[in-house]
Amino acid sequence: MSHNIKEIIKNLSVDCVIFGFERGCMEVLLIRRAINPQKGMWALPGGFIKKEEQVLDAAQRVLKVTTGVDDRYLEEVGIFDRIDRYPLWRVFTIAHFALISPKHYALVPGIDTSEVRWFKLSDLPELVFDHQEIIDRALVRLRSRIRTRPIGFELLSKKFTLPQLQRLYEEILGHEIDKRNFRKKVLKLNLLKKLKEVHKTKKGRSAALFMFDTVNYNKLKEDGFIFELS
Amino acid sequence: MSHNIKEIIKNLSVDCVIFGFERGCMEVLLIRRAINPQKGMWALPGGFIKKEEQVLDAAQRVLKVTTGVDDRYLEEVGIFDRIDRYPLWRVFTIAHFALISPKHYALVPGIDTSEVRWFKLSDLPELVFDHQEIIDRALVRLRSRIRTRPIGFELLSKKFTLPQLQRLYEEILGHEIDKRNFRKKVLKLNLLKKLKEVHKTKKGRSAALFMFDTVNYNKLKEDGFIFELS
DNA sequence: GCAAAAGTGTTAACGTTACACCCATGA
DNA sequence: TCATGGGTGTAACGTTAACACTTTTGC
């Protein structure tokens, strides 16, 4: 056993599906590999777990290196374990998904990475290993979570409008929602504080800006809720 | 890299929280360790993953060795990764939960095991490592799953009565349910076929026996449903 | 003033909850 | 015949679903 805290565990990695939301579309943050195997191809940000590190800390480290942020919503999705998923030796990876608000963070290619950028979920490039499968499962998880936890908000700026929030839910859930029913339901959660500011859109009427009521927000995050709308 | 298919991966194990239901109580299957560390103490059935094995296969192997059955409901709960959770070296374990019907299976102590037996969930012995924590999280998962998948049935015999099913739900959810509302809701799922047989109880009126309608059962397992009753 | 997007209430259908008595069986 | 547990229906309530017009704003 080494006591070098930096030493990595060669058969255990983490990968992060980092979701963002811009201009009405879900996006995923991908990196371009600068090393072999599969040098030059697009992949999920990830890395090996260190000898003295916990899994979630490793995922947080990857998130920090890729986006410069920590302390965002991050959740374990599950283990991916196909025997030949990594070509050089056997690697189990623990997939996570994270929600961040794209505008706010400067992307910096990490070590072993030549490029970082957002891709629309509907327009992903070919990915290395089993990373497409990981994204698919993360998305299933996200869709399920958004119906019982108020995590959708993590994808928006601190101040946001109800039409933005609605488009986010429509995009993730994959179907349209009635505007009046949506507003009724969201406002009844006692989660939002209406601000005096408005958000000017290019065309049409300006939309009122909202923020969370942090107290109720954290309570709801713990307790969960049911969000179902046809 | 060895090509010995039996060789184990020393830092990755699986543990199974095997739930059962007898006489109105949830039970968990535990084994007594016949080897060190913690020889003689009670633990979850588990084992190291083999070099050429997938995680779920390892969990299924553990289930088979412990209970003699395969092909029961088995689901990944998550990874447990505290750095010192295993005293000899670093071991990550992937926790699973399984649902089986206790009566049906002969328990055979596996290798490295001196004893296997069911414990009431409300009366567990002291457990090794972080196994109590694993059970707690598996239970949270089970409670959540039972509200969206018809997995409760996996804990009962092929033929069962509605009062049995209701007590199962009450036990898992932790609160009482109105008998009439429960029956209405369950029967409306179109999941059960009423048999002509009855189950004789020691006292009182006999209860009608039911089985699944397999077709609707599998459909509901895939689609999910919402089961909420106060 | 017109195009574009924001904002606003009511009703009908449905699902959930609460609630009390009769029935079959074994001792 | 009585004690025990199984089996049944209805009304009030709350939630969800469907639906169309007015308001604000920039050009």
Short mmCIF file of C-alpha atoms (C1' of nucleotides) in Angstrom, two decimals:
data_model
loop_
_atom_site.label_atom_id
_atom_site.label_comp_id
_atom_site.label_asym_id
_atom_site.label_seq_id
_atom_site.Cartn_x
_atom_site.Cartn_y
_atom_site.Cartn_z
CA MET A 1 0.00 0.00 0.00
CA SER A 2 1.41 3.34 -0.94
CA HIS A 3 0.90 6.36 1.20
CA ASN A 4 1.27 8.72 -1.69
CA ILE A 5 -2.02 10.53 -1.61
CA LYS A 6 -1.79 11.39 -5.29
CA GLU A 7 -1.50 7.82 -6.46
CA ILE A 8 -4.45 6.67 -8.52
CA ILE A 9 -6.52 3.52 -8.42
CA LYS A 10 -6.10 2.14 -11.90
CA ASN A 11 -9.33 0.23 -12.18
CA LEU A 12 -11.76 2.84 -10.85
CA SER A 13 -12.69 6.10 -12.48
CA VAL A 14 -15.44 8.69 -12.35
CA ASP A 15 -17.15 10.30 -15.32
CA CYS A 16 -19.39 13.33 -15.17
CA VAL A 17 -22.32 14.11 -17.40
CA ILE A 18 -22.45 17.87 -16.93
CA PHE A 19 -25.78 19.20 -18.08
CA GLY A 20 -26.43 22.81 -19.02
CA PHE A 21 -29.36 24.69 -20.51
CA GLU A 22 -28.95 27.47 -23.06
CA ARG A 23 -31.40 29.09 -25.43
CA GLY A 24 -34.04 26.47 -24.72
CA CYS A 25 -31.78 23.48 -25.30
CA MET A 26 -30.20 20.95 -23.00
CA GLU A 27 -26.46 20.75 -23.47
CA VAL A 28 -23.69 18.46 -22.28
CA LEU A 29 -20.10 19.46 -21.62
CA LEU A 30 -17.56 17.33 -23.46
CA ILE A 31 -13.79 17.33 -23.63
CA ARG A 32 -11.51 16.32 -26.48
CA ARG A 33 -8.95 13.74 -25.44
CA ALA A 34 -5.32 14.84 -25.81
CA ILE A 35 -3.92 11.41 -24.95
CA ASN A 36 -4.37 7.85 -26.00
CA PRO A 37 -6.40 5.74 -26.08
CA GLN A 38 -8.77 7.44 -28.49
CA LYS A 39 -6.72 10.63 -28.67
CA GLY A 40 -8.61 13.38 -30.46
CA MET A 41 -12.07 12.00 -29.77
CA TRP A 42 -14.77 13.58 -27.67
CA ALA A 43 -15.46 12.17 -24.22
CA LEU A 44 -17.08 12.91 -20.91
CA PRO A 45 -14.88 14.69 -18.38
CA GLY A 46 -13.56 12.07 -16.02
CA GLY A 47 -10.55 10.68 -14.27
CA PHE A 48 -9.20 7.95 -12.09
CA ILE A 49 -10.01 7.95 -8.41
CA LYS A 50 -7.08 8.54 -6.10
CA LYS A 51 -5.95 6.13 -3.42
CA GLU A 52 -7.16 8.27 -0.55
CA GLU A 53 -10.16 9.85 -2.17
CA GLN A 54 -13.88 9.19 -2.00
CA VAL A 55 -15.87 8.77 -5.16
CA LEU A 56 -17.92 11.93 -4.82
CA ASP A 57 -14.79 13.95 -4.12
CA ALA A 58 -13.24 12.60 -7.29
CA ALA A 59 -16.30 13.62 -9.26
CA GLN A 60 -16.21 17.05 -7.68
CA ARG A 61 -12.56 17.37 -8.57
CA VAL A 62 -13.34 16.54 -12.21
CA LEU A 63 -16.14 19.08 -12.22
CA LYS A 64 -13.87 21.72 -10.75
CA VAL A 65 -11.07 21.07 -13.22
CA THR A 66 -13.42 21.19 -16.18
CA THR A 67 -15.65 24.09 -15.29
CA GLY A 68 -13.85 25.92 -12.53
CA VAL A 69 -16.82 25.50 -10.18
CA ASP A 70 -17.45 23.43 -7.15
CA ASP A 71 -20.45 22.94 -4.95
CA ARG A 72 -22.97 22.39 -7.73
CA TYR A 73 -25.63 19.71 -7.85
CA LEU A 74 -23.89 16.36 -8.33
CA GLU A 75 -25.39 12.91 -8.06
CA GLU A 76 -24.17 9.35 -8.56
CA VAL A 77 -25.89 7.58 -11.43
CA GLY A 78 -24.34 4.14 -11.21
CA ILE A 79 -21.44 1.97 -12.14
CA PHE A 80 -20.51 1.07 -15.71
CA ASP A 81 -18.66 -2.16 -15.88
CA ARG A 82 -18.57 -3.75 -19.31
CA ILE A 83 -15.46 -5.86 -19.31
CA ASP A 84 -13.91 -4.30 -22.43
CA ARG A 85 -15.28 -0.80 -22.05
CA TYR A 86 -11.78 0.62 -21.68
CA PRO A 87 -9.41 -0.83 -24.27
CA LEU A 88 -6.15 -1.02 -22.29
CA TRP A 89 -7.23 -2.67 -19.08
CA ARG A 90 -10.31 -3.20 -17.00
CA VAL A 91 -11.76 0.01 -15.64
CA PHE A 92 -15.01 0.37 -13.76
CA THR A 93 -16.38 3.88 -13.89
CA ILE A 94 -18.87 5.51 -11.59
CA ALA A 95 -21.04 7.85 -13.60
CA HIS A 96 -22.39 11.08 -12.15
CA PHE A 97 -24.51 13.86 -13.41
CA ALA A 98 -24.07 17.50 -12.59
CA LEU A 99 -26.24 20.52 -13.30
CA ILE A 100 -24.64 23.86 -13.96
CA SER A 101 -25.60 27.10 -15.51
CA PRO A 102 -23.41 27.40 -18.62
CA LYS A 103 -23.01 31.14 -18.90
CA HIS A 104 -21.35 31.54 -15.57
CA TYR A 105 -18.23 29.52 -15.96
CA ALA A 106 -15.12 29.82 -18.00
CA LEU A 107 -14.20 26.49 -19.48
CA VAL A 108 -10.54 25.57 -19.23
CA PRO A 109 -9.19 22.41 -20.82
CA GLY A 110 -7.75 20.30 -18.01
CA ILE A 111 -4.71 18.12 -18.19
CA ASP A 112 -4.82 15.53 -21.02
CA THR A 113 -7.49 17.65 -22.71
CA SER A 114 -7.17 19.77 -25.82
CA GLU A 115 -10.60 21.36 -25.92
CA VAL A 116 -13.78 21.70 -23.86
CA ARG A 117 -17.14 22.71 -25.20
CA TRP A 118 -20.88 22.43 -24.87
CA PHE A 119 -22.82 20.22 -27.26
CA LYS A 120 -26.55 20.22 -27.74
CA LEU A 121 -27.98 16.97 -26.47
CA SER A 122 -29.67 16.58 -29.83
CA ASP A 123 -26.40 16.95 -31.70
CA LEU A 124 -23.68 15.00 -29.93
CA PRO A 125 -20.50 13.90 -31.66
CA GLU A 126 -19.31 10.30 -31.65
CA LEU A 127 -18.03 9.49 -28.17
CA VAL A 128 -15.33 7.21 -26.83
CA PHE A 129 -15.89 3.96 -24.96
CA ASP A 130 -19.40 3.64 -23.51
CA HIS A 131 -19.86 7.35 -22.92
CA GLN A 132 -22.96 7.64 -25.09
CA GLU A 133 -24.59 4.97 -22.98
CA ILE A 134 -23.60 6.85 -19.84
CA ILE A 135 -25.22 10.03 -21.13
CA ASP A 136 -28.38 8.12 -21.98
CA ARG A 137 -28.66 6.71 -18.49
CA ALA A 138 -27.84 10.03 -16.85
CA LEU A 139 -30.65 11.60 -18.84
CA VAL A 140 -33.11 8.96 -17.72
CA ARG A 141 -32.07 9.70 -14.16
CA LEU A 142 -32.38 13.45 -14.65
CA ARG A 143 -35.87 13.08 -16.08
CA SER A 144 -36.89 10.98 -13.13
CA ARG A 145 -35.29 13.29 -10.53
CA ILE A 146 -36.83 16.44 -11.89
CA ARG A 147 -40.25 15.07 -11.07
CA THR A 148 -39.47 14.69 -7.39
CA ARG A 149 -36.81 17.26 -6.53
CA PRO A 150 -36.61 20.93 -7.42
CA ILE A 151 -33.29 20.45 -9.18
CA GLY A 152 -34.35 22.01 -12.45
CA PHE A 153 -33.55 25.39 -10.98
CA GLU A 154 -29.87 24.49 -10.76
CA LEU A 155 -29.67 24.86 -14.51
CA LEU A 156 -30.84 28.48 -14.55
CA SER A 157 -29.26 31.74 -13.47
CA LYS A 158 -30.00 33.05 -10.01
CA LYS A 159 -32.66 35.28 -11.48
CA PHE A 160 -34.95 33.72 -14.03
CA THR A 161 -38.37 34.08 -15.57
CA LEU A 162 -41.24 31.65 -15.49
CA PRO A 163 -41.22 31.13 -19.26
CA GLN A 164 -37.54 30.14 -19.00
CA LEU A 165 -38.33 27.68 -16.24
CA GLN A 166 -41.21 26.27 -18.22
CA ARG A 167 -39.11 25.75 -21.33
CA LEU A 168 -36.56 23.96 -19.18
CA TYR A 169 -39.16 21.54 -17.86
CA GLU A 170 -40.58 21.02 -21.34
CA GLU A 171 -37.13 20.29 -22.72
CA ILE A 172 -36.21 17.80 -20.01
CA LEU A 173 -39.58 16.08 -19.83
CA GLY A 174 -39.88 16.02 -23.59
CA HIS A 175 -43.41 17.39 -23.92
CA GLU A 176 -45.23 20.70 -23.83
CA ILE A 177 -46.90 21.97 -20.69
CA ASP A 178 -49.91 24.24 -20.40
CA LYS A 179 -48.68 27.69 -19.40
CA ARG A 180 -51.43 28.48 -16.92
CA ASN A 181 -51.28 25.12 -15.19
CA PHE A 182 -47.51 25.29 -15.00
CA ARG A 183 -47.49 28.72 -13.38
CA LYS A 184 -50.23 27.77 -10.94
CA LYS A 185 -48.37 24.68 -9.85
CA VAL A 186 -44.92 26.23 -9.56
CA LEU A 187 -46.14 29.28 -7.68
CA LYS A 188 -48.10 27.19 -5.22
CA LEU A 189 -44.86 25.51 -4.12
CA ASN A 190 -43.97 28.72 -2.27
CA LEU A 191 -40.54 28.40 -3.67
CA LEU A 192 -40.19 31.54 -5.69
CA LYS A 193 -39.87 35.19 -4.79
CA LYS A 194 -40.99 37.62 -7.44
CA LEU A 195 -38.51 40.43 -7.99
CA LYS A 196 -39.31 43.94 -9.06
CA GLU A 197 -36.96 43.66 -12.02
CA VAL A 198 -38.02 42.35 -15.38
CA HIS A 199 -36.14 40.52 -18.06
CA LYS A 200 -36.30 42.31 -21.38
CA THR A 201 -36.78 40.01 -24.31
CA LYS A 202 -35.98 40.99 -27.86
CA LYS A 203 -39.60 40.88 -28.85
CA GLY A 204 -42.83 41.04 -26.97
CA ARG A 205 -43.65 41.81 -23.38
CA SER A 206 -40.95 41.68 -20.70
CA ALA A 207 -41.09 38.81 -18.24
CA ALA A 208 -40.94 39.16 -14.47
CA LEU A 209 -37.81 37.84 -12.79
CA PHE A 210 -37.89 35.42 -9.88
CA MET A 211 -35.45 34.03 -7.33
CA PHE A 212 -35.75 31.19 -4.83
CA ASP A 213 -36.90 31.48 -1.35
CA THR A 214 -33.81 29.65 -0.07
CA VAL A 215 -35.45 28.31 3.08
CA ASN A 216 -38.34 26.65 1.29
CA TYR A 217 -36.02 25.56 -1.48
CA ASN A 218 -33.78 23.58 0.84
CA LYS A 219 -36.75 22.10 2.63
CA LEU A 220 -38.23 20.93 -0.64
CA LYS A 221 -34.87 19.53 -1.73
CA GLU A 222 -34.90 17.30 1.31
CA ASP A 223 -38.56 16.37 1.44
CA GLY A 224 -39.09 15.97 -2.28
CA PHE A 225 -42.31 16.79 -4.04
CA ILE A 226 -44.38 15.49 -6.89
CA PHE A 227 -44.27 17.43 -10.08
CA GLU A 228 -46.53 15.93 -12.71
CA LEU A 229 -48.08 17.87 -15.54
CA SER A 230 -49.35 16.56 -18.81
CA MET B 1 -3.17 -8.94 -16.58
CA SER B 2 -4.06 -12.43 -15.57
CA HIS B 3 -6.34 -14.54 -17.66
CA ASN B 4 -7.45 -16.60 -14.73
CA ILE B 5 -11.16 -16.02 -14.76
CA LYS B 6 -11.42 -16.88 -11.08
CA GLU B 7 -9.01 -14.22 -9.97
CA ILE B 8 -10.62 -11.51 -7.88
CA ILE B 9 -10.34 -7.76 -7.99
CA LYS B 10 -9.13 -6.94 -4.52
CA ASN B 11 -10.55 -3.45 -4.21
CA LEU B 12 -14.07 -4.05 -5.50
CA SER B 13 -16.78 -6.08 -3.85
CA VAL B 14 -20.53 -6.45 -3.94
CA ASP B 15 -22.83 -6.71 -0.94
CA CYS B 16 -26.46 -7.76 -1.06
CA VAL B 17 -29.22 -6.62 1.21
CA ILE B 18 -31.62 -9.51 0.76
CA PHE B 19 -35.05 -8.57 1.97
CA GLY B 20 -37.75 -11.02 2.92
CA PHE B 21 -41.19 -10.76 4.47
CA GLU B 22 -42.52 -13.21 7.02
CA ARG B 23 -45.44 -13.04 9.44
CA GLY B 24 -45.94 -9.36 8.73
CA CYS B 25 -42.32 -8.35 9.29
CA MET B 26 -39.55 -7.29 6.96
CA GLU B 27 -36.48 -9.39 7.37
CA VAL B 28 -32.90 -9.26 6.14
CA LEU B 29 -30.67 -12.22 5.43
CA LEU B 30 -27.32 -12.07 7.23
CA ILE B 31 -24.33 -14.37 7.37
CA ARG B 32 -21.88 -14.96 10.18
CA ARG B 33 -18.29 -14.46 9.10
CA ALA B 34 -16.08 -17.53 9.44
CA ILE B 35 -12.89 -15.67 8.56
CA ASN B 36 -11.07 -12.56 9.62
CA PRO B 37 -11.41 -9.65 9.70
CA GLN B 38 -14.29 -9.57 12.15
CA LYS B 39 -14.60 -13.34 12.30
CA GLY B 40 -17.77 -14.40 14.13
CA MET B 41 -19.67 -11.21 13.49
CA TRP B 42 -22.80 -10.80 11.40
CA ALA B 43 -22.52 -9.27 7.94
CA LEU B 44 -24.30 -8.85 4.65
CA PRO B 45 -23.66 -11.59 2.11
CA GLY B 46 -21.05 -10.31 -0.28
CA GLY B 47 -17.84 -11.03 -2.07
CA PHE B 48 -15.13 -9.66 -4.28
CA ILE B 49 -15.80 -9.15 -7.95
CA LYS B 50 -13.87 -11.41 -10.29
CA LYS B 51 -11.56 -10.18 -12.98
CA GLU B 52 -13.83 -11.13 -15.84
CA GLU B 53 -17.16 -10.56 -14.18
CA GLN B 54 -19.71 -7.78 -14.30
CA VAL B 55 -21.01 -6.24 -11.13
CA LEU B 56 -24.57 -7.50 -11.42
CA ASP B 57 -23.31 -10.99 -12.16
CA ALA B 58 -21.22 -10.89 -9.02
CA ALA B 59 -24.26 -9.83 -7.00
CA GLN B 60 -26.28 -12.61 -8.58
CA ARG B 61 -23.56 -15.09 -7.72
CA VAL B 62 -23.63 -13.97 -4.08
CA LEU B 63 -27.41 -14.28 -4.03
CA LYS B 64 -27.23 -17.76 -5.51
CA VAL B 65 -24.59 -18.95 -3.07
CA THR B 66 -26.48 -17.63 -0.08
CA THR B 67 -30.03 -18.57 -0.92
CA GLY B 68 -29.75 -21.10 -3.70
CA VAL B 69 -31.87 -18.96 -6.01
CA ASP B 70 -31.17 -16.94 -9.06
CA ASP B 71 -33.30 -14.71 -11.19
CA ARG B 72 -34.92 -12.75 -8.39
CA TYR B 73 -35.38 -8.99 -8.26
CA LEU B 74 -31.95 -7.41 -7.82
CA GLU B 75 -31.05 -3.76 -8.09
CA GLU B 76 -27.92 -1.67 -7.62
CA VAL B 77 -28.17 0.77 -4.73
CA GLY B 78 -24.85 2.56 -4.98
CA ILE B 79 -21.21 2.52 -4.09
CA PHE B 80 -19.88 2.65 -0.55
CA ASP B 81 -16.44 4.10 -0.42
CA ARG B 82 -15.38 5.29 3.01
CA ILE B 83 -11.63 5.05 2.98
CA ASP B 84 -11.31 2.88 6.08
CA ARG B 85 -14.53 0.93 5.72
CA TYR B 86 -12.60 -2.32 5.34
CA PRO B 87 -9.83 -2.61 7.87
CA LEU B 88 -7.16 -4.43 5.87
CA TRP B 89 -7.01 -2.44 2.65
CA ARG B 90 -9.16 -0.14 0.60
CA VAL B 91 -12.30 -1.83 -0.72
CA PHE B 92 -15.13 -0.12 -2.57
CA THR B 93 -18.34 -2.08 -2.40
CA ILE B 94 -21.33 -1.85 -4.66
CA ALA B 95 -24.45 -2.40 -2.63
CA HIS B 96 -27.50 -4.15 -4.04
CA PHE B 97 -30.86 -5.07 -2.75
CA ALA B 98 -32.75 -8.21 -3.57
CA LEU B 99 -36.28 -9.30 -2.80
CA ILE B 100 -37.05 -12.92 -2.14
CA SER B 101 -39.74 -14.93 -0.58
CA PRO B 102 -38.16 -16.53 2.50
CA LYS B 103 -40.10 -19.74 2.82
CA HIS B 104 -39.07 -21.05 -0.52
CA TYR B 105 -35.37 -21.33 -0.20
CA ALA B 106 -33.04 -23.48 1.81
CA LEU B 107 -30.28 -21.39 3.25
CA VAL B 108 -26.82 -22.87 2.96
CA PRO B 109 -23.83 -21.18 4.52
CA GLY B 110 -21.42 -20.37 1.71
CA ILE B 111 -17.67 -20.48 1.83
CA ASP B 112 -16.16 -18.36 4.64
CA THR B 113 -19.54 -18.43 6.37
CA SER B 114 -20.53 -20.32 9.49
CA GLU B 115 -24.22 -19.48 9.64
CA VAL B 116 -26.98 -17.84 7.62
CA ARG B 117 -30.25 -16.61 8.98
CA TRP B 118 -33.06 -14.11 8.70
CA PHE B 119 -33.23 -11.20 11.11
CA LYS B 120 -36.16 -8.93 11.65
CA LEU B 121 -35.32 -5.47 10.37
CA SER B 122 -36.38 -4.14 13.74
CA ASP B 123 -34.01 -6.45 15.58
CA LEU B 124 -30.69 -6.55 13.77
CA PRO B 125 -27.48 -7.59 15.47
CA GLU B 126 -24.37 -5.46 15.41
CA LEU B 127 -22.90 -5.58 11.93
CA VAL B 128 -19.38 -5.41 10.53
CA PHE B 129 -17.88 -2.48 8.65
CA ASP B 130 -20.48 -0.07 7.24
CA HIS B 131 -23.10 -2.76 6.68
CA GLN B 132 -25.70 -1.13 8.89
CA GLU B 133 -25.42 2.00 6.79
CA ILE B 134 -25.80 -0.08 3.63
CA ILE B 135 -29.00 -1.62 4.95
CA ASP B 136 -30.34 1.81 5.85
CA ARG B 137 -29.75 3.11 2.36
CA ALA B 138 -31.13 -0.02 0.72
CA LEU B 139 -34.28 0.43 2.76
CA VAL B 140 -34.65 4.02 1.66
CA ARG B 141 -34.32 2.82 -1.90
CA LEU B 142 -36.85 0.03 -1.42
CA ARG B 143 -39.37 2.44 0.09
CA SER B 144 -38.94 4.73 -2.86
CA ARG B 145 -39.11 1.94 -5.46
CA ILE B 146 -42.22 0.37 -4.08
CA ARG B 147 -44.11 3.54 -4.87
CA THR B 148 -43.31 3.40 -8.57
CA ARG B 149 -42.79 -0.27 -9.44
CA PRO B 150 -44.85 -3.30 -8.53
CA ILE B 151 -41.89 -4.96 -6.82
CA GLY B 152 -43.65 -5.56 -3.53
CA PHE B 153 -45.07 -8.72 -5.00
CA GLU B 154 -41.61 -10.22 -5.29
CA LEU B 155 -41.63 -10.68 -1.53
CA LEU B 156 -44.76 -12.83 -1.47
CA SER B 157 -45.50 -16.37 -2.57
CA LYS B 158 -46.94 -16.95 -6.00
CA LYS B 159 -50.38 -17.10 -4.49
CA PHE B 160 -51.20 -14.48 -1.91
CA THR B 161 -54.12 -12.72 -0.29
CA LEU B 162 -54.91 -9.04 -0.33
CA PRO B 163 -54.52 -8.66 3.44
CA GLN B 164 -51.00 -10.11 3.09
CA LEU B 165 -50.17 -7.66 0.35
CA GLN B 166 -51.56 -4.79 2.36
CA ARG B 167 -49.52 -5.68 5.44
CA LEU B 168 -46.45 -5.81 3.23
CA TYR B 169 -47.06 -2.30 1.96
CA GLU B 170 -47.82 -1.04 5.45
CA GLU B 171 -44.63 -2.55 6.76
CA ILE B 172 -42.43 -1.12 4.03
CA LEU B 173 -44.05 2.29 3.90
CA GLY B 174 -44.20 2.51 7.67
CA HIS B 175 -47.82 3.55 8.05
CA GLU B 176 -51.28 2.04 8.02
CA ILE B 177 -53.43 2.06 4.92
CA ASP B 178 -57.20 2.06 4.69
CA LYS B 179 -58.35 -1.41 3.70
CA ARG B 180 -61.04 -0.37 1.25
CA ASN B 181 -58.90 2.23 -0.48
CA PHE B 182 -56.02 -0.20 -0.75
CA ARG B 183 -58.13 -2.91 -2.34
CA LYS B 184 -59.76 -0.47 -4.74
CA LYS B 185 -56.42 0.85 -5.88
CA VAL B 186 -54.65 -2.47 -6.22
CA LEU B 187 -57.50 -4.13 -8.07
CA LYS B 188 -57.80 -1.25 -10.50
CA LEU B 189 -54.24 -1.87 -11.67
CA ASN B 190 -55.52 -4.95 -13.50
CA LEU B 191 -52.59 -6.80 -12.17
CA LEU B 192 -54.19 -9.52 -10.14
CA LYS B 193 -56.17 -12.59 -11.03
CA LYS B 194 -58.51 -13.85 -8.36
CA LEU B 195 -58.23 -17.59 -7.86
CA LYS B 196 -60.98 -19.90 -6.75
CA GLU B 197 -58.88 -21.14 -3.86
CA VAL B 198 -58.86 -19.50 -0.47
CA HIS B 199 -56.21 -19.23 2.17
CA LYS B 200 -57.38 -20.60 5.48
CA THR B 201 -56.30 -18.50 8.42
CA LYS B 202 -56.20 -19.81 11.96
CA LYS B 203 -58.97 -17.48 12.99
CA GLY B 204 -61.71 -15.67 11.16
CA ARG B 205 -62.88 -15.77 7.58
CA SER B 206 -60.68 -17.29 4.88
CA ALA B 207 -59.10 -14.88 2.44
CA ALA B 208 -59.26 -15.18 -1.34
CA LEU B 209 -55.99 -16.03 -3.07
CA PHE B 210 -54.64 -14.01 -6.00
CA MET B 211 -51.91 -14.39 -8.59
CA PHE B 212 -50.46 -11.92 -11.10
CA ASP B 213 -51.62 -11.42 -14.56
CA THR B 214 -48.10 -11.84 -15.91
CA VAL B 215 -48.63 -9.76 -19.02
CA ASN B 216 -49.86 -6.68 -17.17
CA TYR B 217 -47.32 -7.27 -14.46
CA ASN B 218 -44.37 -7.05 -16.83
CA LYS B 219 -45.85 -4.05 -18.57
CA LEU B 220 -46.25 -2.26 -15.27
CA LYS B 221 -42.73 -3.20 -14.25
CA GLU B 222 -41.42 -1.40 -17.31
CA ASP B 223 -43.75 1.58 -17.37
CA GLY B 224 -43.85 2.22 -13.68
CA PHE B 225 -46.90 3.50 -11.83
CA ILE B 226 -47.68 5.77 -8.95
CA PHE B 227 -48.73 4.12 -5.76
CA GLU B 228 -49.57 6.69 -3.11
CA LEU B 229 -51.92 6.06 -0.25
CA SER B 230 -52.06 7.90 3.02
"C1'" DG C 1 -50.61 49.69 -34.88
"C1'" DC C 2 -48.99 45.28 -35.24
"C1'" DA C 3 -46.31 41.33 -34.16
"C1'" DA C 4 -44.59 38.70 -30.43
"C1'" DA C 5 -44.39 36.89 -26.06
"C1'" DA C 6 -46.24 37.44 -21.10
"C1'" DG C 7 -49.79 37.04 -18.15
"C1'" DT C 8 -54.39 35.61 -16.21
"C1'" DG C 9 -59.47 32.11 -14.16
"C1'" DT C 10 -62.95 28.89 -14.52
"C1'" DT C 11 -65.00 24.55 -15.09
"C1'" DA C 12 -65.25 19.54 -15.62
"C1'" DA C 13 -63.14 15.19 -14.80
"C1'" DC C 14 -60.73 12.44 -12.07
"C1'" DG C 15 -58.38 10.49 -8.14
"C1'" DT C 16 -57.85 10.40 -3.19
"C1'" DT C 17 -59.61 10.29 1.38
"C1'" DA C 18 -62.57 9.29 5.06
"C1'" DC C 19 -65.64 6.44 7.02
"C1'" DA C 20 -68.99 1.79 9.29
"C1'" DC C 21 -71.16 -2.28 8.75
"C1'" DC C 22 -71.96 -7.22 7.28
"C1'" DC C 23 -69.85 -11.91 6.22
"C1'" DA C 24 -67.46 -16.29 6.75
"C1'" DT C 25 -65.00 -19.30 9.68
"C1'" DG C 26 -63.19 -21.98 13.73
"C1'" DA C 27 -63.35 -22.77 18.49
"C1'" DT D 1 -72.62 -17.86 19.68
"C1'" DC D 2 -68.85 -15.27 19.80
"C1'" DA D 3 -64.43 -13.77 18.58
"C1'" DT D 4 -61.53 -12.95 14.70
"C1'" DG D 5 -60.27 -11.28 10.53
"C1'" DG D 6 -62.22 -10.72 5.47
"C1'" DG D 7 -64.88 -8.16 2.52
"C1'" DT D 8 -67.73 -4.19 0.62
"C1'" DG D 9 -69.70 1.41 -1.26
"C1'" DT D 10 -70.41 6.22 -1.18
"C1'" DA D 11 -69.87 11.10 -0.55
"C1'" DA D 12 -66.65 15.13 0.17
"C1'" DC D 13 -62.65 16.92 -1.15
"C1'" DG D 14 -58.61 18.32 -3.61
"C1'" DT D 15 -55.85 17.98 -7.78
"C1'" DT D 16 -55.25 17.94 -12.53
"C1'" DA D 17 -56.60 19.05 -17.29
"C1'" DA D 18 -58.61 21.69 -20.75
"C1'" DC D 19 -59.28 25.86 -22.66
"C1'" DA D 20 -59.04 31.74 -24.93
"C1'" DC D 21 -58.44 36.28 -24.33
"C1'" DT D 22 -55.98 40.60 -22.58
"C1'" DT D 23 -51.55 43.08 -21.58
"C1'" DT D 24 -47.07 44.84 -22.44
"C1'" DT D 25 -43.34 45.87 -25.31
"C1'" DG D 26 -40.23 46.90 -29.40
"C1'" DC D 27 -40.23 48.08 -33.98
#
